[in-house]
JSON list of C-alpha atoms in Angstrom, two decimals:
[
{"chain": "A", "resi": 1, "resn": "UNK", "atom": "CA", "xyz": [-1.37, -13.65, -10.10]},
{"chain": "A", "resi": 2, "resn": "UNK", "atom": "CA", "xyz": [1.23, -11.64, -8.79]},
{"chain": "A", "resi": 3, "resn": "UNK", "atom": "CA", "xyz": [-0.12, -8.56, -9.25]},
{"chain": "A", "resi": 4, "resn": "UNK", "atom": "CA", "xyz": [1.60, -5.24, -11.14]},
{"chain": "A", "resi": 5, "resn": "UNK", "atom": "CA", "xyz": [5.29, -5.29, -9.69]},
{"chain": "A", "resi": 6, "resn": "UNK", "atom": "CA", "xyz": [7.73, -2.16, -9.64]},
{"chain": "A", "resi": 7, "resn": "UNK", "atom": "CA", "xyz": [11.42, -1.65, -8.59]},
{"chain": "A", "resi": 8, "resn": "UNK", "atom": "CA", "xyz": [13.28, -0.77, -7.30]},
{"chain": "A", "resi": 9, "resn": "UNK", "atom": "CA", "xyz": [10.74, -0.27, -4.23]},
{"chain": "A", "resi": 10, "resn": "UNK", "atom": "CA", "xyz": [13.15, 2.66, -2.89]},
{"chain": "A", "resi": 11, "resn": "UNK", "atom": "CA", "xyz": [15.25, 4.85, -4.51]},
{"chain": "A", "resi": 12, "resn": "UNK", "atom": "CA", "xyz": [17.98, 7.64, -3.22]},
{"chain": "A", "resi": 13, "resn": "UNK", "atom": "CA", "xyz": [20.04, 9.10, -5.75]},
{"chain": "A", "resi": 14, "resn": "UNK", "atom": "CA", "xyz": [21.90, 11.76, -6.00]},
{"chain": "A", "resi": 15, "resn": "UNK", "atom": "CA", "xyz": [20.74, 15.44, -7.95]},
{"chain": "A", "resi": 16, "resn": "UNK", "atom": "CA", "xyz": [22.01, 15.17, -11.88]},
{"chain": "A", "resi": 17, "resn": "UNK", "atom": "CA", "xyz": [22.12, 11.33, -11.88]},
{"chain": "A", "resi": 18, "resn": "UNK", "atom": "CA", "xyz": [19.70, 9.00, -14.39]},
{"chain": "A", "resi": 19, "resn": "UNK", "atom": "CA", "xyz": [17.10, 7.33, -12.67]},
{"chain": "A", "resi": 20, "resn": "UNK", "atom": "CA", "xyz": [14.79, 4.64, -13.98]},
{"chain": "A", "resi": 21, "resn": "UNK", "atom": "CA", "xyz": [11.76, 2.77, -12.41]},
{"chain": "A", "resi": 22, "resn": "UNK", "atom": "CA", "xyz": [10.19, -0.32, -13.67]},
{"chain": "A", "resi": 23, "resn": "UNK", "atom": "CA", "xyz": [6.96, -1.94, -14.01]},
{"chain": "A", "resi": 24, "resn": "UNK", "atom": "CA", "xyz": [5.49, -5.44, -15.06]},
{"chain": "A", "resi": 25, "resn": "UNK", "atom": "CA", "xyz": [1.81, -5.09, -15.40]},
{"chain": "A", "resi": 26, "resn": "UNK", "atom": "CA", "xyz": [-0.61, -8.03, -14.46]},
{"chain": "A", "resi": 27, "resn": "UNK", "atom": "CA", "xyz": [-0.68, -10.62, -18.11]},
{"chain": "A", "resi": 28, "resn": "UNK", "atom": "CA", "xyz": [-3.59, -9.68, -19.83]},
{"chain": "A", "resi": 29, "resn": "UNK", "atom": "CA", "xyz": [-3.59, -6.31, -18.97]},
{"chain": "A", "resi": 30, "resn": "UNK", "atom": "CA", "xyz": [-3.57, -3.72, -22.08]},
{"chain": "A", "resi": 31, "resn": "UNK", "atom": "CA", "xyz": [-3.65, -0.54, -20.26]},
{"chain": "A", "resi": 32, "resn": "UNK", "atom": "CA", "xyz": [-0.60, 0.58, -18.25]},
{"chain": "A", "resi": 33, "resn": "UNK", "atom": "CA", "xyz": [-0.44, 4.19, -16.71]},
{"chain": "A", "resi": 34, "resn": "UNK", "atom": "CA", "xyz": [2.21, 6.22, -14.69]},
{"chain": "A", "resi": 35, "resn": "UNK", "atom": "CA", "xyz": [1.35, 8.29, -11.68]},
{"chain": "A", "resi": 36, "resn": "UNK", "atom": "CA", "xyz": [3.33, 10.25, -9.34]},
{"chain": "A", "resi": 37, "resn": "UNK", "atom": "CA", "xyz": [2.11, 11.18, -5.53]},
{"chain": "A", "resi": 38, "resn": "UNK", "atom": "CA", "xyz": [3.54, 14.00, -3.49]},
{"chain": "A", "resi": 39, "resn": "UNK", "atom": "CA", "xyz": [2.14, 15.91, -0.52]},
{"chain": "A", "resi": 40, "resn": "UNK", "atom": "CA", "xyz": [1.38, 19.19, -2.35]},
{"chain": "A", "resi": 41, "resn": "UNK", "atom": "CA", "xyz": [0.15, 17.66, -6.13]},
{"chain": "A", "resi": 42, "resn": "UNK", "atom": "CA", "xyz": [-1.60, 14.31, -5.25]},
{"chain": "A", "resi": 43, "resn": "UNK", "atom": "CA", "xyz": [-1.79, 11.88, -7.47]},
{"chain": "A", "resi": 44, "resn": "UNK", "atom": "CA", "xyz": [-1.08, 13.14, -11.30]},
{"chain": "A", "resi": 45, "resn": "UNK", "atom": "CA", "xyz": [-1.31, 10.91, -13.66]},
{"chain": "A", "resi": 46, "resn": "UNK", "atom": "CA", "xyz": [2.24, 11.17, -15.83]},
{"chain": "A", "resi": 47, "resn": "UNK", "atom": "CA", "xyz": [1.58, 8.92, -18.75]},
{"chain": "A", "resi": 48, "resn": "UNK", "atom": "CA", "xyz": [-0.36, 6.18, -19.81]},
{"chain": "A", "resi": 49, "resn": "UNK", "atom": "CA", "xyz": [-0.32, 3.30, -22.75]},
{"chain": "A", "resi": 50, "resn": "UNK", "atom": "CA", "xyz": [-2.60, 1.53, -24.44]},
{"chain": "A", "resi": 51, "resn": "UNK", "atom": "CA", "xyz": [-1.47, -1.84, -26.52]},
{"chain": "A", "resi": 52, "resn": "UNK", "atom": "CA", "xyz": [2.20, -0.90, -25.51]},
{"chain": "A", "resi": 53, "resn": "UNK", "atom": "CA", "xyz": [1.54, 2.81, -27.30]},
{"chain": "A", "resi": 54, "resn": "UNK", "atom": "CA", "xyz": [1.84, 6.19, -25.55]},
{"chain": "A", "resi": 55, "resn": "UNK", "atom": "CA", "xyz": [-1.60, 7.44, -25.55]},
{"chain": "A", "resi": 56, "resn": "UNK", "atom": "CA", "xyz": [-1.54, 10.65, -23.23]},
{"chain": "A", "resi": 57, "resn": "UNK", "atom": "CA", "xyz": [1.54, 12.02, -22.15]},
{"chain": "A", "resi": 58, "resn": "UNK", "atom": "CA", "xyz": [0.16, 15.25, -21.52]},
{"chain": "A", "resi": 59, "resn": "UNK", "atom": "CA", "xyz": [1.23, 14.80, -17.44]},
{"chain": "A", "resi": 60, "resn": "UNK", "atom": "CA", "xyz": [4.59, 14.40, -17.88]},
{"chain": "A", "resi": 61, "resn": "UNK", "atom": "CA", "xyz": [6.26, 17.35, -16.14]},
{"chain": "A", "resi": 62, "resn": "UNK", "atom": "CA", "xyz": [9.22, 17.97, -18.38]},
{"chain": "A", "resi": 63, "resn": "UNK", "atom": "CA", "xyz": [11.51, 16.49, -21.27]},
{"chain": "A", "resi": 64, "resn": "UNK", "atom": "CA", "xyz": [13.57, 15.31, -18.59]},
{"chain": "A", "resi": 65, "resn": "UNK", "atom": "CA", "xyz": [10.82, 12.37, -18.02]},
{"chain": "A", "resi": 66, "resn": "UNK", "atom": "CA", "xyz": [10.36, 9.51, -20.43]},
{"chain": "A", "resi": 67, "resn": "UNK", "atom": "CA", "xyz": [8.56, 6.20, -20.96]},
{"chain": "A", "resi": 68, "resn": "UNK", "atom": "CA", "xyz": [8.63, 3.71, -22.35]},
{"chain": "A", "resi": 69, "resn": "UNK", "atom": "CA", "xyz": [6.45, -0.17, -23.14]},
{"chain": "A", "resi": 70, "resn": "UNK", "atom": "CA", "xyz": [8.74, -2.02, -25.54]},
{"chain": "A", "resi": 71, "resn": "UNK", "atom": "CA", "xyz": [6.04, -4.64, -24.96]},
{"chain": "A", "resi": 72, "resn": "UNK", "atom": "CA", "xyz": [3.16, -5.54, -23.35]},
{"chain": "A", "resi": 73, "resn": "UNK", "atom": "CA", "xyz": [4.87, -6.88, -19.89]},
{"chain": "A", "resi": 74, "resn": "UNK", "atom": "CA", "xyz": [7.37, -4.42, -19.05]},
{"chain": "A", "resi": 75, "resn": "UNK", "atom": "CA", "xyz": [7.62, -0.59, -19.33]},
{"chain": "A", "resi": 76, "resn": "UNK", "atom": "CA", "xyz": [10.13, 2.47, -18.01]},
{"chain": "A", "resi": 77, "resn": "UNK", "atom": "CA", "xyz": [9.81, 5.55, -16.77]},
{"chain": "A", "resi": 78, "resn": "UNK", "atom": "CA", "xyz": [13.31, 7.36, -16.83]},
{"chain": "A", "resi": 79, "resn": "UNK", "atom": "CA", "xyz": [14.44, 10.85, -15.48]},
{"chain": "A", "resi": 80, "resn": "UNK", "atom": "CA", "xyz": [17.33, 11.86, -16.58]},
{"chain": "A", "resi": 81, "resn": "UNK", "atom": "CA", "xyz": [18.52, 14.47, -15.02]},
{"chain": "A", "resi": 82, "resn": "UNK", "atom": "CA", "xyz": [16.83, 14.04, -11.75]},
{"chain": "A", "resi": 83, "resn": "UNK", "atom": "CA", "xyz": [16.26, 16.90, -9.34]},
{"chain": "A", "resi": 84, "resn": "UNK", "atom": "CA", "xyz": [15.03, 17.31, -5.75]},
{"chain": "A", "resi": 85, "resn": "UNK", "atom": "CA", "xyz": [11.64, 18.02, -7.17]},
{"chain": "A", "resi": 86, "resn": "UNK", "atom": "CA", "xyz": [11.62, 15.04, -8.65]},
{"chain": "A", "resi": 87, "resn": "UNK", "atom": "CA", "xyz": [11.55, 12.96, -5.19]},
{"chain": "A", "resi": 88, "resn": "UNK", "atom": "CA", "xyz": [8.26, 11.54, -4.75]},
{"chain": "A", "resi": 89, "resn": "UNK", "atom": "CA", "xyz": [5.85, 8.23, -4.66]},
{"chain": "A", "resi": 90, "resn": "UNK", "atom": "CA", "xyz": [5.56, 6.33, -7.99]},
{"chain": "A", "resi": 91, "resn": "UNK", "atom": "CA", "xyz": [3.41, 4.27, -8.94]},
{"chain": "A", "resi": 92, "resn": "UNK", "atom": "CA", "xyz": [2.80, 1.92, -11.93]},
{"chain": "A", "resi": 93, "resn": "UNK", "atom": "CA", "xyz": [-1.09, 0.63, -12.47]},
{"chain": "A", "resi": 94, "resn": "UNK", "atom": "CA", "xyz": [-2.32, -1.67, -15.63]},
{"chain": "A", "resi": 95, "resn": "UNK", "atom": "CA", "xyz": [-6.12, -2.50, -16.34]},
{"chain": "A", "resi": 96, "resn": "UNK", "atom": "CA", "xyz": [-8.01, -5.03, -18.44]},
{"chain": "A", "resi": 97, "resn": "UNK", "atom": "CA", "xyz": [-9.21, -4.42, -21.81]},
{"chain": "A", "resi": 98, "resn": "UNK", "atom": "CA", "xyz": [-12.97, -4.63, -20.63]},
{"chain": "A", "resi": 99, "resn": "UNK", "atom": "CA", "xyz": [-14.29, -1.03, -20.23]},
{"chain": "A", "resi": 100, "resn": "UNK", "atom": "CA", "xyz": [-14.84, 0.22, -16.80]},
{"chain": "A", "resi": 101, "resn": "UNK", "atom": "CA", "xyz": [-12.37, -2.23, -14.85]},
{"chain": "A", "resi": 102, "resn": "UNK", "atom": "CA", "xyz": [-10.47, -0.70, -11.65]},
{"chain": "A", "resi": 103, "resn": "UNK", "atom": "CA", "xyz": [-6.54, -0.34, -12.50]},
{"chain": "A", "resi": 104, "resn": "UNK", "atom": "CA", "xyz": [-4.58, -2.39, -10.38]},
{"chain": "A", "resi": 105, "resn": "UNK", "atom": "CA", "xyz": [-1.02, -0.47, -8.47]},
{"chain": "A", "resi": 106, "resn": "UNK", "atom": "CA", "xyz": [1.73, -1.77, -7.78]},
{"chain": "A", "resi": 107, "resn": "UNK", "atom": "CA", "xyz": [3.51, -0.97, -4.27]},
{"chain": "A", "resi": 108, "resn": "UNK", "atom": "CA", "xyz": [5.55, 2.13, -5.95]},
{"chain": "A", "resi": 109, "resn": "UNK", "atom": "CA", "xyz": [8.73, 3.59, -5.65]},
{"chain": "A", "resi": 110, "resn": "UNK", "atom": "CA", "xyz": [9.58, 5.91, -3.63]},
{"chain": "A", "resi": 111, "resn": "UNK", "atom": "CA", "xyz": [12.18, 8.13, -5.13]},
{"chain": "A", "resi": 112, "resn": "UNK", "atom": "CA", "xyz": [14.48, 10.49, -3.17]},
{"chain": "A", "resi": 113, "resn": "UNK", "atom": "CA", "xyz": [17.20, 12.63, -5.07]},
{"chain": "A", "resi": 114, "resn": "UNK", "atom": "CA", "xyz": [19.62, 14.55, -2.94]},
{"chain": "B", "resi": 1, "resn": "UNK", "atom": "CA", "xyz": [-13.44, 17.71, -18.53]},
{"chain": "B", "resi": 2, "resn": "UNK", "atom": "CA", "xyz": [-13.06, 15.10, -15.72]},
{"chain": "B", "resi": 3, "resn": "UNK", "atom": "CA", "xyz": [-12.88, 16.52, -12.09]},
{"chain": "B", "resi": 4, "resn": "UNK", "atom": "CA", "xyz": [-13.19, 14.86, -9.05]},
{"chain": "B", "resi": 5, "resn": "UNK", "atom": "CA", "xyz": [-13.85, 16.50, -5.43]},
{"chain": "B", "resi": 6, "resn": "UNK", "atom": "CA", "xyz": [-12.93, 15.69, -1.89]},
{"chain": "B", "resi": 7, "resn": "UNK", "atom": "CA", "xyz": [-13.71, 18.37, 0.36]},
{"chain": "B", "resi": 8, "resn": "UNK", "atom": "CA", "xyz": [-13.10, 16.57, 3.71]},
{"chain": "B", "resi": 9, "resn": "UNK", "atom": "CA", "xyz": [-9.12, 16.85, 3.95]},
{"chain": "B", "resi": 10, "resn": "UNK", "atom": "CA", "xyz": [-8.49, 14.79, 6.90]},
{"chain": "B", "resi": 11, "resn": "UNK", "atom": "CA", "xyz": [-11.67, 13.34, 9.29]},
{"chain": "B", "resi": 12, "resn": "UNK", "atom": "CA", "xyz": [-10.86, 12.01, 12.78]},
{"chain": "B", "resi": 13, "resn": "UNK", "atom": "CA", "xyz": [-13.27, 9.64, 14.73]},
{"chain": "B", "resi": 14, "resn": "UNK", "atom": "CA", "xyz": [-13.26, 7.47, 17.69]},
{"chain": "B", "resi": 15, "resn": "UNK", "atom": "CA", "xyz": [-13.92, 3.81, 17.01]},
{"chain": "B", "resi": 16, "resn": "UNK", "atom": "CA", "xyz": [-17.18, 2.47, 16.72]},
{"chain": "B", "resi": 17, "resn": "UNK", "atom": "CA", "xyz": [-18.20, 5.82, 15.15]},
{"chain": "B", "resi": 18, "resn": "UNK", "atom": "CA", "xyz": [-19.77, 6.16, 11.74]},
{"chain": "B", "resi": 19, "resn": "UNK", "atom": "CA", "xyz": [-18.19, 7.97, 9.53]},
{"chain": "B", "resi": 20, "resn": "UNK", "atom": "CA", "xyz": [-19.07, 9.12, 5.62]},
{"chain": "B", "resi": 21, "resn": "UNK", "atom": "CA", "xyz": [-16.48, 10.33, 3.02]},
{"chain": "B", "resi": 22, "resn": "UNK", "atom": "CA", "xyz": [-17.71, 12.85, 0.45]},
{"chain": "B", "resi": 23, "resn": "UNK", "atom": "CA", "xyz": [-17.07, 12.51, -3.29]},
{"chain": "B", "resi": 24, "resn": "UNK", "atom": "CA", "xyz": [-18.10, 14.96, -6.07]},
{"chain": "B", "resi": 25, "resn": "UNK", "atom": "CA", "xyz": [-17.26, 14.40, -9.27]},
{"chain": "B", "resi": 26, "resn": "UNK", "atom": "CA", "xyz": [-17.81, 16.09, -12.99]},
{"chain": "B", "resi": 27, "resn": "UNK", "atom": "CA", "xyz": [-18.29, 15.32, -16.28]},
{"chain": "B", "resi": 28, "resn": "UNK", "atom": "CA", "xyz": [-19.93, 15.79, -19.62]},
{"chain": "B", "resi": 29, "resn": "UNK", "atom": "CA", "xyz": [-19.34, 12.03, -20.27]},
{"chain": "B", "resi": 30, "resn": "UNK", "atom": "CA", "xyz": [-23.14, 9.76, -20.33]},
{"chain": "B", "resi": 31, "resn": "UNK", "atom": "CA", "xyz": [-20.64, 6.59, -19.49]},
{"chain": "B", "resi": 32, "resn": "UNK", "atom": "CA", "xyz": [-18.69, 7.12, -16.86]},
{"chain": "B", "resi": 33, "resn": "UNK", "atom": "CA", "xyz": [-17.23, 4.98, -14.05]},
{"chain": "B", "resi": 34, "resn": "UNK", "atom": "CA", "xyz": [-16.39, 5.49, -10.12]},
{"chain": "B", "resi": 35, "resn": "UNK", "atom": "CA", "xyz": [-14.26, 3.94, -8.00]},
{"chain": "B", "resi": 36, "resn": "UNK", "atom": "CA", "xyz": [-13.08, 4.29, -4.12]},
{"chain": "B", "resi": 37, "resn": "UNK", "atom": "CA", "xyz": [-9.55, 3.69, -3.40]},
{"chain": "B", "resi": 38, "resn": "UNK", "atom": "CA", "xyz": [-7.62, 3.06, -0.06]},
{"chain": "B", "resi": 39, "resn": "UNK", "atom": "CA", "xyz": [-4.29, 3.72, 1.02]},
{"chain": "B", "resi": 40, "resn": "UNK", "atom": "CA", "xyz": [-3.48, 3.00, 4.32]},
{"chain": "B", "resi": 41, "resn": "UNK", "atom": "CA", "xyz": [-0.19, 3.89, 6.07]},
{"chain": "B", "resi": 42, "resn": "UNK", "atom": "CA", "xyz": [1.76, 1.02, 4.16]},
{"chain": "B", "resi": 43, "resn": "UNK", "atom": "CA", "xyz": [1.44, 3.65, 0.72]},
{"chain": "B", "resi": 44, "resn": "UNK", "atom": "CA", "xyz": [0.26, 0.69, -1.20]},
{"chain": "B", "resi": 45, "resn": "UNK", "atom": "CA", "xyz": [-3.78, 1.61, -3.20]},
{"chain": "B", "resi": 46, "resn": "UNK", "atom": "CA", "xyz": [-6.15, -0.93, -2.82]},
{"chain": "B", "resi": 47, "resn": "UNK", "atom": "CA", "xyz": [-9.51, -1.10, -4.96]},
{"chain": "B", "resi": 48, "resn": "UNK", "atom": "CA", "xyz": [-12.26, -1.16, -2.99]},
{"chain": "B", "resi": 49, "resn": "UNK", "atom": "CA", "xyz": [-15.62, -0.70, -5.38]},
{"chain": "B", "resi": 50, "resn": "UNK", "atom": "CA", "xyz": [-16.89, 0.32, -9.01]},
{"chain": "B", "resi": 51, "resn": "UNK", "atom": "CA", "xyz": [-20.29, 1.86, -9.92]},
{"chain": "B", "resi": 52, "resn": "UNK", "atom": "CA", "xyz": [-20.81, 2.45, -13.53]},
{"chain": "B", "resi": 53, "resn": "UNK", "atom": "CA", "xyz": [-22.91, 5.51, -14.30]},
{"chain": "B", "resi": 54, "resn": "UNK", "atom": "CA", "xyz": [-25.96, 3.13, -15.71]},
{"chain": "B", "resi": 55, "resn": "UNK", "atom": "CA", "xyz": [-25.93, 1.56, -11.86]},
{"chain": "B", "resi": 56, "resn": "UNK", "atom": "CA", "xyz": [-27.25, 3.72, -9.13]},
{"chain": "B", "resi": 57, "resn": "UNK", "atom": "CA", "xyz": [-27.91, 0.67, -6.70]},
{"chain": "B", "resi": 58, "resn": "UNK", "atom": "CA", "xyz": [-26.19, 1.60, -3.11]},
{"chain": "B", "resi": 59, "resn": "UNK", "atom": "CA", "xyz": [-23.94, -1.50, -2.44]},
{"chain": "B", "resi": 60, "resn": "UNK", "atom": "CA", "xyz": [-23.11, -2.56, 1.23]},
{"chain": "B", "resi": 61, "resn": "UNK", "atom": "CA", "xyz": [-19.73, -4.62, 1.75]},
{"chain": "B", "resi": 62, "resn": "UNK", "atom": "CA", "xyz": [-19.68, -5.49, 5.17]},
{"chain": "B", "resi": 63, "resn": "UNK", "atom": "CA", "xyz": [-19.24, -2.13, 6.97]},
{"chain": "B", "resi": 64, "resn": "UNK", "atom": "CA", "xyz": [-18.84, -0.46, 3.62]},
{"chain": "B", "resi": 65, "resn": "UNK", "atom": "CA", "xyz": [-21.48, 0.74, 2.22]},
{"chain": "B", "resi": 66, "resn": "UNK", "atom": "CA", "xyz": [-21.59, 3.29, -0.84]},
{"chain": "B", "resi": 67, "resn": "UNK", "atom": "CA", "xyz": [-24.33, 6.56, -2.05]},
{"chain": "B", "resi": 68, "resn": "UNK", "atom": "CA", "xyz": [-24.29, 6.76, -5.31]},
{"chain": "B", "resi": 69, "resn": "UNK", "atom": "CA", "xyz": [-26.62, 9.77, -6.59]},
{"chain": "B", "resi": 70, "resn": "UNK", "atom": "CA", "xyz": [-26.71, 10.70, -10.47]},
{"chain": "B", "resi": 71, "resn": "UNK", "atom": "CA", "xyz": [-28.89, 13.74, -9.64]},
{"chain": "B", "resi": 72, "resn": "UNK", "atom": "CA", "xyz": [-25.89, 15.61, -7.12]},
{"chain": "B", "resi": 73, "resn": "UNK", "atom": "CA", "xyz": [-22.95, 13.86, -8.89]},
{"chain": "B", "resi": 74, "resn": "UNK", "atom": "CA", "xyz": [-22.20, 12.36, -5.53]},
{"chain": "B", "resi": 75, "resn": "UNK", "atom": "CA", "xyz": [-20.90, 9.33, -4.36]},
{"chain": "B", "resi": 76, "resn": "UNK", "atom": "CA", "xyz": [-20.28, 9.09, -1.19]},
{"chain": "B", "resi": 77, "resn": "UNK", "atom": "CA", "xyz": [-18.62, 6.33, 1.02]},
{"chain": "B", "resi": 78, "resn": "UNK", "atom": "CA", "xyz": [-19.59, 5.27, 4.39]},
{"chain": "B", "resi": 79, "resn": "UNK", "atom": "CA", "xyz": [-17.83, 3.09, 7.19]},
{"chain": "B", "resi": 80, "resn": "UNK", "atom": "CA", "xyz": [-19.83, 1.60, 10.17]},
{"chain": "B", "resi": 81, "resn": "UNK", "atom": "CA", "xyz": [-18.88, 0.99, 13.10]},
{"chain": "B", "resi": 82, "resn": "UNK", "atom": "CA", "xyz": [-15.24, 2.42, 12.12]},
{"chain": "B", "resi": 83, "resn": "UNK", "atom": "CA", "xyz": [-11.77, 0.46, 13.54]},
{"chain": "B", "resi": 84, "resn": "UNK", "atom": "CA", "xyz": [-8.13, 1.42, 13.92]},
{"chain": "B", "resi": 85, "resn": "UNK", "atom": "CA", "xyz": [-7.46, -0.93, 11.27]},
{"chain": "B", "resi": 86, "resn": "UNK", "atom": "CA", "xyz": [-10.02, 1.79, 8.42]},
{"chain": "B", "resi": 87, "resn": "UNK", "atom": "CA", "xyz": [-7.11, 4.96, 9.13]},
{"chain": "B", "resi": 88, "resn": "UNK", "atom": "CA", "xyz": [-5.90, 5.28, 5.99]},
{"chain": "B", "resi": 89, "resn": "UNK", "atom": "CA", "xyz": [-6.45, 8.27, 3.34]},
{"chain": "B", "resi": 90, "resn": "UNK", "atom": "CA", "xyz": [-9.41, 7.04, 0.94]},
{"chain": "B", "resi": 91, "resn": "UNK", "atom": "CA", "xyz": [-9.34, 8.44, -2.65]},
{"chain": "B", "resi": 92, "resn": "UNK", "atom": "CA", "xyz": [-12.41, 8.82, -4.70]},
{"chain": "B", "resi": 93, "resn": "UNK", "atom": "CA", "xyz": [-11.87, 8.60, -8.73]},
{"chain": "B", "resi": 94, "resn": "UNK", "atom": "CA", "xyz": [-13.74, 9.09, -11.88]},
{"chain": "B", "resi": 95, "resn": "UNK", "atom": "CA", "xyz": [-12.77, 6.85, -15.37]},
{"chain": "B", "resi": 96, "resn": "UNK", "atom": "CA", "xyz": [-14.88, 8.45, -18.30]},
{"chain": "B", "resi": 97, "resn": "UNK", "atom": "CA", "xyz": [-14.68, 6.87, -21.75]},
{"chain": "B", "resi": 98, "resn": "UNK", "atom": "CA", "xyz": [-13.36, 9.18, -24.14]},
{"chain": "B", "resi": 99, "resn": "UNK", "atom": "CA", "xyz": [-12.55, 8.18, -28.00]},
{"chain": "B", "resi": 100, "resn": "UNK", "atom": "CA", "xyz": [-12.48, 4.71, -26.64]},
{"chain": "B", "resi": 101, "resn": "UNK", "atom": "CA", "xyz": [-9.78, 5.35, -24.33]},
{"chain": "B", "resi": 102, "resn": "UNK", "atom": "CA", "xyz": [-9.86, 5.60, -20.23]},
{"chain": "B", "resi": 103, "resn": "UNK", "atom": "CA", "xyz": [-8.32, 7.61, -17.45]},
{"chain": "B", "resi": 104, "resn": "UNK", "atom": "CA", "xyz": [-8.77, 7.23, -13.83]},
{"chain": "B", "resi": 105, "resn": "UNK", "atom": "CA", "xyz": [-8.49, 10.87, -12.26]},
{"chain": "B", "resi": 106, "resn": "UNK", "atom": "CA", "xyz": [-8.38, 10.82, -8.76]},
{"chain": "B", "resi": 107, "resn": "UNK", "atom": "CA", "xyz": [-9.60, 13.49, -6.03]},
{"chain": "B", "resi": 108, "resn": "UNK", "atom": "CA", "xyz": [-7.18, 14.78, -3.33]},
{"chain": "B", "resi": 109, "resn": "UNK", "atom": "CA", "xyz": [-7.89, 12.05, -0.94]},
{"chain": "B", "resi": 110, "resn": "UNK", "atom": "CA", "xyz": [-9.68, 12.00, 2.55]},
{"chain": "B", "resi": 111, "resn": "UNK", "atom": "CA", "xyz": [-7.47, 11.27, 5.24]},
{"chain": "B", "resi": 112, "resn": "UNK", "atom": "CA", "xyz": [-9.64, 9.18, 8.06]},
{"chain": "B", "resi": 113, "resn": "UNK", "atom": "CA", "xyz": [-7.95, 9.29, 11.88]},
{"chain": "B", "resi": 114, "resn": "UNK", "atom": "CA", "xyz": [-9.94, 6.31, 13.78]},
{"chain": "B", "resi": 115, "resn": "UNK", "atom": "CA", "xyz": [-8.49, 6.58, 17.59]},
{"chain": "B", "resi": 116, "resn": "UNK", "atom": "CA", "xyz": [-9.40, 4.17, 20.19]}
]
């Protein structure tokens, strides 16, 4: 298996432009989720789906994020516009449908905006 | 609600040293789940254990071992013998089941410094 894969892996952009990261969770996997990591917040969980539907977007910062899982092997997350603020670790995770499994992450991407 | 507690921000030891990570966690939930993460410098998180709430059995992986105690909400991680190779920042996090559905919410992280 090759695991839950994101790109770009790095990202430098520049203040006001679109931005969007991708993810391909492991086949089989029902349960995708967004998190963000930064020095000051951690890791904060932005959004996550369940059977390709939003479930909890409660942890995504502003209407400039979105997300989407048009099905169940590839999903979004766009910012549009991106700020400095925005420059962080991102990271894409899926789990099973059996209750209790670990999620799986994929190797993130790490956004800069200048 | 879910919370999950790493007092210890950073730990350094010299190899060969034991060394235990502290993890607090809290919720009303009766099923619950708990995992230990590890990122090491590379940023990638690697899975390293699950305990299920119903499961209070210590487990021992090699040099891992893990505390598990229902009655302080604890469960703690331990390394033996500790290597270069264990620095990383280790991330204990809590997966509740709540109308069916599950999120992982992580502590702050423990960053472990093993020196030679």
């Amino acid at each position: 298996d090759a695991g839950v894969i994101q790109s770009p892996r790095h990202e430098v952009t520049e203040m006001g432009q679109e931005v969007t990261l991708r993810c391909k969770p492991i086949s089989g996997h029902n349960s995708l989720f967004w998190y963000r990591q930064t020095m000051m917040r951690g890791l904060e969980l932005l959004i996550y789906f369940n059977n390709n539907v939003p479930i909890d977007d409660s942890g995504m910062p502003e209407d400039r994020f979105s997300a989407k899982m048009p099905n169940a092997s590839f999903s979004t997350l766009k910012i549009q516009p991106s700020e400095p603020r925005d420059s962080a670790v991102y990271f894409c995770a899926s789990s099973p449908p059996e209750g209790g499994q670990g999620y799986t992450f994929g190797s993130g991407t790490r956004l800069t905006v200048v | 609600a879910q919370k999950v507690t790493q007092a210890q921000t950073e730990i350094s030891v010299v190899e060969k040293e034991d060394v235990t990570l502290d993890c607090v966690y809290e919720t009303r939930d009766t099923t619950y789940y708990l995992f230990w993460y590890k990122q090491p410098p590379s940023g990638e998180l690697v899975f390293l254990i699950r305990r299920n709430s119903f499961d209070e059995q210590n487990e021992i992986s090699g040099r891992y071992s893990w505390n598990f105690q229902k009655s302080t909400s604890s469960f703690n991680f331990t390394i033996t013998a500790s290597q270069v190779v264990d620095s990383a920042v280790y991330f204990c996090a809590l997966r509740t089941w709540n109308t069916g559905f599950q999120k992982l919410v992580f502590g702050t992280g423990t960053r472990l410094l093993v020196s030679t």
